[in-house]
């Protein structure tokens, strides 16, 4: 038991602001009930390569995707365009294995440290963040690692 | 001039998927017109400490905040609770100086590399991502660097 278990969901993250690494936190169910999913039931999830620190992508999770990610250690998002769970790499093979996950101070954003197989981006690039903005001009900062046609092309077996 | 200048805004990021670092990109105005702000006119912006790779926080920007950030090199968000521009550090003194900025493949998320003065989090912690989630339990992973009362307390001068 944790003394945080008695709090209403909307009070939990405020109470955790003054918590320490020594504190016993509430059960995962209590904590997940307090996550501040948006009106569509989603939170943004930032994926970072655990050893290099590279930010690979940002996508969205609903509660089911978040629970599956924690339980299976394979990162699962929710596809807003397809309105379904999106197990990263299920089509392309470019999976994300979970290393760690953390919510932010107000419980409405997730950071996942992952081990990314190959490119994270559907364009074949390692990271989705390749359109660099300056004051007067922009530039593309990386080339694809893999031709995207090979990521999503017809299966040969 | 860039051959991308002729594209409709909703076609630009798709066309940039196959662009290379050697390509001349459209003017910043054309590019900013193509950014896919959400229904509230906002995009999520991830702030990463440029040298250590630590992901510090995620907040939101409208077009005005994004343009101010690029022009002043001081990171400016849009506060959803206060519905106003939020120049990071204007109250706390904990500013973010911009090192670089990049949009993602579909133009709806921004990554800013910053040099963060002191803690990024309003709790006094370096990063906002301190509630680590496991399969069965969670834990707090960092202590405040600074008492948050000193960040937002009454000014003495």
CSV table of C-alpha atoms in Angstrom, one decimal:
chain,number,residue,atom,x,y,z
A,1,UNK,CA,0.0,0.0,0.0
A,2,UNK,CA,1.0,3.6,-0.6
A,3,UNK,CA,-0.4,6.7,1.0
A,4,UNK,CA,-0.9,8.0,-2.6
A,5,UNK,CA,-3.5,5.2,-3.1
A,6,UNK,CA,-6.1,7.3,-1.3
A,7,UNK,CA,-5.9,10.3,-3.6
A,8,UNK,CA,-8.4,11.0,-6.4
A,9,UNK,CA,-6.9,10.4,-9.8
A,10,UNK,CA,-6.9,14.1,-10.7
A,11,UNK,CA,-4.8,14.8,-7.5
A,12,UNK,CA,-2.2,12.1,-8.0
A,13,UNK,CA,0.4,13.8,-10.2
A,14,UNK,CA,0.2,17.0,-8.2
A,15,UNK,CA,1.0,14.9,-5.1
A,16,UNK,CA,3.9,13.1,-6.8
A,17,UNK,CA,5.6,16.4,-7.5
A,18,UNK,CA,7.1,16.3,-4.0
A,19,UNK,CA,7.7,12.5,-4.0
A,20,UNK,CA,11.2,11.0,-3.7
A,21,UNK,CA,12.9,7.9,-5.1
A,22,UNK,CA,12.5,6.4,-1.6
A,23,UNK,CA,8.7,6.7,-1.7
A,24,UNK,CA,6.4,3.7,-2.4
A,25,UNK,CA,4.3,4.7,-5.3
A,26,UNK,CA,0.7,3.6,-5.9
A,27,UNK,CA,-0.2,0.5,-7.8
A,28,UNK,CA,0.1,0.6,-11.5
A,29,UNK,CA,-3.7,0.5,-11.8
A,30,UNK,CA,-4.1,3.5,-9.6
A,31,UNK,CA,-1.4,5.3,-11.6
A,32,UNK,CA,-2.8,4.4,-15.0
A,33,UNK,CA,-6.2,5.6,-13.9
A,34,UNK,CA,-4.6,9.0,-13.2
A,35,UNK,CA,-2.9,9.4,-16.6
A,36,UNK,CA,-4.3,12.4,-18.3
A,37,UNK,CA,-5.3,11.0,-21.7
A,38,UNK,CA,-6.7,13.7,-24.0
A,39,UNK,CA,-10.3,13.9,-25.2
A,40,UNK,CA,-9.5,11.2,-27.8
A,41,UNK,CA,-8.2,8.9,-25.0
A,42,UNK,CA,-4.5,9.4,-26.1
A,43,UNK,CA,-1.2,10.6,-24.8
A,44,UNK,CA,1.8,11.6,-26.9
A,45,UNK,CA,4.7,9.1,-26.6
A,46,UNK,CA,8.2,10.2,-27.4
A,47,UNK,CA,10.6,7.3,-28.4
A,48,UNK,CA,14.3,7.8,-27.7
A,49,UNK,CA,17.1,5.4,-28.6
A,50,UNK,CA,18.3,4.3,-25.1
A,51,UNK,CA,22.0,4.3,-25.6
A,52,UNK,CA,22.6,7.1,-28.2
A,53,UNK,CA,19.9,9.5,-26.9
A,54,UNK,CA,18.6,10.1,-30.4
A,55,UNK,CA,14.9,11.1,-30.4
A,56,UNK,CA,13.4,8.8,-33.0
A,57,UNK,CA,9.8,9.7,-33.3
A,58,UNK,CA,6.6,10.8,-31.5
A,59,UNK,CA,3.4,8.9,-31.8
A,60,UNK,CA,0.3,8.4,-29.6
A,61,UNK,CA,-0.9,5.7,-27.2
A,62,UNK,CA,-4.2,4.9,-25.6
A,63,UNK,CA,-4.4,3.1,-22.3
A,64,UNK,CA,-4.5,-0.3,-24.0
A,65,UNK,CA,-1.4,0.5,-26.1
A,66,UNK,CA,0.4,1.7,-23.0
A,67,UNK,CA,-0.4,-1.4,-21.0
A,68,UNK,CA,0.6,-3.7,-23.9
A,69,UNK,CA,3.9,-1.8,-24.2
A,70,UNK,CA,4.7,-2.2,-20.5
A,71,UNK,CA,3.6,-5.9,-20.4
A,72,UNK,CA,5.2,-7.1,-23.6
A,73,UNK,CA,8.3,-4.8,-23.7
A,74,UNK,CA,7.5,-4.2,-27.4
A,75,UNK,CA,6.3,-0.7,-28.1
A,76,UNK,CA,2.7,-0.4,-29.2
A,77,UNK,CA,1.1,2.8,-30.3
A,78,UNK,CA,-2.4,3.8,-31.4
A,79,UNK,CA,-2.7,4.7,-35.0
A,80,UNK,CA,-4.9,7.8,-35.3
A,81,UNK,CA,-5.4,7.3,-39.0
A,82,UNK,CA,-6.3,3.7,-38.8
A,83,UNK,CA,-7.9,3.9,-35.3
A,84,UNK,CA,-6.3,0.7,-34.2
A,85,UNK,CA,-3.4,-0.5,-32.1
A,86,UNK,CA,-0.1,-0.2,-34.0
A,87,UNK,CA,2.5,-2.6,-32.9
A,88,UNK,CA,5.6,-0.8,-34.2
A,89,UNK,CA,7.4,-2.9,-36.8
A,90,UNK,CA,4.5,-5.3,-37.4
A,91,UNK,CA,4.5,-4.4,-41.1
A,92,UNK,CA,8.1,-3.1,-41.6
A,93,UNK,CA,9.9,-5.4,-39.2
A,94,UNK,CA,11.5,-2.3,-37.6
A,95,UNK,CA,10.5,-3.1,-34.0
A,96,UNK,CA,11.0,-1.0,-30.9
A,97,UNK,CA,12.0,-3.0,-27.8
A,98,UNK,CA,11.2,-1.2,-24.6
A,99,UNK,CA,14.0,-0.4,-22.2
A,100,UNK,CA,12.2,2.0,-19.8
A,101,UNK,CA,9.2,4.3,-19.7
A,102,UNK,CA,8.4,7.4,-17.8
A,103,UNK,CA,5.5,9.8,-17.5
A,104,UNK,CA,6.1,13.5,-17.1
A,105,UNK,CA,5.2,15.8,-14.1
A,106,UNK,CA,1.6,16.3,-15.1
A,107,UNK,CA,1.0,12.8,-16.3
A,108,UNK,CA,0.1,13.7,-19.9
A,109,UNK,CA,3.2,12.7,-21.9
A,110,UNK,CA,5.2,9.5,-22.0
A,111,UNK,CA,8.9,9.1,-22.8
A,112,UNK,CA,10.0,5.6,-23.8
A,113,UNK,CA,13.6,4.6,-24.0
A,114,UNK,CA,13.8,1.9,-26.7
A,115,UNK,CA,16.1,-0.3,-28.7
A,116,UNK,CA,15.1,0.5,-32.3
A,117,UNK,CA,15.8,-2.1,-35.0
A,118,UNK,CA,16.8,-0.2,-38.1
A,119,UNK,CA,15.0,3.0,-39.1
A,120,UNK,CA,12.2,4.3,-36.9
A,121,UNK,CA,10.8,6.5,-39.7
A,122,UNK,CA,8.5,5.2,-42.4
A,123,UNK,CA,10.7,7.1,-44.9
A,124,UNK,CA,13.6,4.7,-44.1
A,125,UNK,CA,15.4,7.2,-42.0
A,126,UNK,CA,16.7,6.4,-38.5
A,127,UNK,CA,14.7,9.3,-37.0
A,128,UNK,CA,11.5,11.1,-38.1
A,129,UNK,CA,13.1,14.5,-37.2
A,130,UNK,CA,14.9,15.4,-40.4
A,131,UNK,CA,13.5,18.7,-41.6
A,132,UNK,CA,15.7,21.2,-39.8
A,133,UNK,CA,14.4,24.8,-39.5
A,134,UNK,CA,16.6,27.9,-39.5
A,135,UNK,CA,15.6,31.5,-39.3
A,136,UNK,CA,15.5,31.9,-43.1
A,137,UNK,CA,15.8,28.5,-44.6
A,138,UNK,CA,15.3,24.8,-43.9
A,139,UNK,CA,17.3,21.7,-44.8
A,140,UNK,CA,17.0,17.9,-44.9
A,141,UNK,CA,19.5,16.5,-42.4
A,142,UNK,CA,19.5,12.8,-43.2
A,143,UNK,CA,19.2,10.3,-46.0
A,144,UNK,CA,17.2,7.0,-45.7
A,145,UNK,CA,19.1,4.0,-44.3
A,146,UNK,CA,16.8,1.8,-46.3
A,147,UNK,CA,14.6,2.3,-49.4
A,148,UNK,CA,11.1,2.6,-47.8
A,149,UNK,CA,9.8,0.4,-50.7
A,150,UNK,CA,11.6,-2.5,-49.0
A,151,UNK,CA,10.1,-1.7,-45.7
A,152,UNK,CA,6.5,-1.9,-46.9
A,153,UNK,CA,6.8,-3.8,-50.2
A,154,UNK,CA,5.0,-7.0,-51.0
A,155,UNK,CA,6.2,-9.9,-48.8
A,156,UNK,CA,8.2,-12.5,-50.7
A,157,UNK,CA,7.7,-15.3,-48.2
B,1,UNK,CA,13.4,29.3,-55.6
B,2,UNK,CA,12.8,25.7,-54.9
B,3,UNK,CA,10.7,23.3,-56.9
B,4,UNK,CA,8.9,22.5,-53.7
B,5,UNK,CA,7.4,26.0,-53.7
B,6,UNK,CA,4.8,25.0,-56.2
B,7,UNK,CA,3.2,22.4,-54.0
B,8,UNK,CA,0.0,22.8,-52.0
B,9,UNK,CA,0.7,23.0,-48.3
B,10,UNK,CA,-0.9,19.6,-47.7
B,11,UNK,CA,1.5,18.0,-50.3
B,12,UNK,CA,4.7,19.4,-49.0
B,13,UNK,CA,5.8,17.0,-46.3
B,14,UNK,CA,4.9,14.0,-48.4
B,15,UNK,CA,7.1,15.5,-51.2
B,16,UNK,CA,10.0,16.1,-48.7
B,17,UNK,CA,10.0,12.4,-47.7
B,18,UNK,CA,12.2,11.7,-50.8
B,19,UNK,CA,14.3,15.0,-50.5
B,20,UNK,CA,18.0,15.0,-49.8
B,21,UNK,CA,20.4,17.2,-47.8
B,22,UNK,CA,21.5,18.6,-51.2
B,23,UNK,CA,18.0,19.9,-52.1
B,24,UNK,CA,17.0,23.5,-51.8
B,25,UNK,CA,14.0,23.6,-49.6
B,26,UNK,CA,11.1,26.0,-49.9
B,27,UNK,CA,11.2,29.4,-48.1
B,28,UNK,CA,10.4,29.3,-44.4
B,29,UNK,CA,7.0,31.0,-45.0
B,30,UNK,CA,6.0,28.2,-47.4
B,31,UNK,CA,7.2,25.6,-44.9
B,32,UNK,CA,5.5,27.1,-41.9
B,33,UNK,CA,2.3,27.3,-43.9
B,34,UNK,CA,2.5,23.5,-44.4
B,35,UNK,CA,3.1,22.7,-40.7
B,36,UNK,CA,0.2,20.5,-39.5
B,37,UNK,CA,-1.0,22.4,-36.4
B,38,UNK,CA,-3.9,20.6,-34.7
B,39,UNK,CA,-7.4,21.9,-34.4
B,40,UNK,CA,-6.3,24.2,-31.6
B,41,UNK,CA,-3.5,25.6,-33.8
B,42,UNK,CA,-0.8,23.8,-31.9
B,43,UNK,CA,2.0,21.3,-32.4
B,44,UNK,CA,3.8,19.3,-29.7
B,45,UNK,CA,7.4,20.4,-29.2
B,46,UNK,CA,9.9,18.1,-27.5
B,47,UNK,CA,12.9,19.8,-25.8
B,48,UNK,CA,16.1,17.9,-25.6
B,49,UNK,CA,19.4,19.1,-24.0
B,50,UNK,CA,21.7,19.4,-27.0
B,51,UNK,CA,24.9,17.9,-25.5
B,52,UNK,CA,23.7,15.3,-23.1
B,53,UNK,CA,20.7,14.1,-25.1
B,54,UNK,CA,18.4,14.2,-22.1
B,55,UNK,CA,14.7,14.8,-23.0
B,56,UNK,CA,13.7,17.6,-20.7
B,57,UNK,CA,10.0,18.3,-21.4
B,58,UNK,CA,7.2,18.4,-24.0
B,59,UNK,CA,5.0,21.4,-24.4
B,60,UNK,CA,3.0,23.0,-27.2
B,61,UNK,CA,3.7,25.8,-29.7
B,62,UNK,CA,1.4,27.8,-32.0
B,63,UNK,CA,2.8,29.4,-35.2
B,64,UNK,CA,3.6,32.6,-33.4
B,65,UNK,CA,5.6,30.7,-30.7
B,66,UNK,CA,7.5,28.7,-33.3
B,67,UNK,CA,8.4,31.8,-35.3
B,68,UNK,CA,9.5,33.7,-32.1
B,69,UNK,CA,11.6,30.7,-31.1
B,70,UNK,CA,13.4,30.5,-34.4
B,71,UNK,CA,13.9,34.3,-34.6
B,72,UNK,CA,15.0,35.0,-31.0
B,73,UNK,CA,16.8,31.6,-30.3
B,74,UNK,CA,14.9,31.6,-27.0
B,75,UNK,CA,12.4,28.8,-26.8
B,76,UNK,CA,8.8,30.1,-26.6
B,77,UNK,CA,5.8,27.8,-26.1
B,78,UNK,CA,2.0,28.4,-26.0
B,79,UNK,CA,0.5,27.8,-22.6
B,80,UNK,CA,-2.7,25.9,-23.0
B,81,UNK,CA,-3.9,26.7,-19.5
B,82,UNK,CA,-3.2,30.4,-19.7
B,83,UNK,CA,-3.9,30.6,-23.5
B,84,UNK,CA,-0.9,32.9,-24.1
B,85,UNK,CA,2.7,32.8,-25.3
B,86,UNK,CA,5.0,31.3,-22.6
B,87,UNK,CA,8.6,32.4,-22.9
B,88,UNK,CA,10.2,29.6,-21.1
B,89,UNK,CA,12.0,30.9,-18.0
B,90,UNK,CA,10.3,34.3,-18.0
B,91,UNK,CA,9.1,33.7,-14.4
B,92,UNK,CA,11.5,31.1,-13.1
B,93,UNK,CA,14.6,32.3,-14.9
B,94,UNK,CA,15.2,28.8,-16.2
B,95,UNK,CA,15.5,29.7,-19.9
B,96,UNK,CA,16.0,27.5,-22.9
B,97,UNK,CA,18.4,28.7,-25.6
B,98,UNK,CA,17.7,27.2,-29.0
B,99,UNK,CA,20.5,25.2,-30.6
B,100,UNK,CA,18.5,23.6,-33.4
B,101,UNK,CA,14.9,22.8,-34.4
B,102,UNK,CA,13.5,20.0,-36.7
B,103,UNK,CA,10.1,19.0,-37.8
B,104,UNK,CA,9.2,15.4,-38.2
B,105,UNK,CA,8.3,13.5,-41.4
B,106,UNK,CA,4.6,14.5,-41.4
B,107,UNK,CA,5.2,18.0,-40.1
B,108,UNK,CA,3.1,17.7,-37.0
B,109,UNK,CA,5.8,17.5,-34.3
B,110,UNK,CA,8.8,19.6,-33.5
B,111,UNK,CA,12.1,18.6,-31.8
B,112,UNK,CA,14.1,21.4,-30.3
B,113,UNK,CA,17.7,21.0,-29.2
B,114,UNK,CA,18.3,23.4,-26.4
B,115,UNK,CA,20.7,24.6,-23.8
B,116,UNK,CA,18.6,24.6,-20.6
B,117,UNK,CA,19.6,26.8,-17.7
B,118,UNK,CA,19.0,24.8,-14.5
B,119,UNK,CA,15.9,22.7,-14.2
B,120,UNK,CA,13.4,22.4,-17.1
B,121,UNK,CA,10.6,21.1,-14.8
B,122,UNK,CA,8.4,23.4,-12.6
B,123,UNK,CA,9.0,20.9,-9.8
B,124,UNK,CA,12.7,21.9,-9.8
B,125,UNK,CA,13.8,18.7,-11.4
B,126,UNK,CA,16.1,18.8,-14.5
B,127,UNK,CA,13.6,16.8,-16.6
B,128,UNK,CA,9.8,16.5,-16.4
B,129,UNK,CA,10.0,12.7,-17.0
B,130,UNK,CA,10.6,11.4,-13.5
B,131,UNK,CA,7.7,8.9,-13.0
B,132,UNK,CA,9.1,5.7,-14.2
B,133,UNK,CA,6.6,2.9,-15.1
B,134,UNK,CA,7.4,-0.8,-14.7
B,135,UNK,CA,5.1,-3.8,-15.2
B,136,UNK,CA,3.9,-3.9,-11.6
B,137,UNK,CA,5.2,-0.8,-10.0
B,138,UNK,CA,6.4,2.8,-10.6
B,139,UNK,CA,9.1,4.9,-9.0
B,140,UNK,CA,10.3,8.5,-8.9
B,141,UNK,CA,13.7,8.7,-10.6
B,142,UNK,CA,15.0,12.1,-9.6
B,143,UNK,CA,15.0,14.7,-6.8
B,144,UNK,CA,14.6,18.4,-7.4
B,145,UNK,CA,17.8,20.3,-8.2
B,146,UNK,CA,16.2,23.4,-6.7
B,147,UNK,CA,13.3,23.9,-4.3
B,148,UNK,CA,10.4,24.9,-6.7
B,149,UNK,CA,9.4,27.6,-4.1
B,150,UNK,CA,12.6,29.5,-5.1
B,151,UNK,CA,11.7,29.2,-8.8
B,152,UNK,CA,8.4,30.9,-8.5
B,153,UNK,CA,8.5,32.6,-5.1
B,154,UNK,CA,8.1,36.4,-4.6
B,155,UNK,CA,10.9,38.4,-6.1
B,156,UNK,CA,13.2,40.0,-3.6
B,157,UNK,CA,14.6,42.6,-6.0
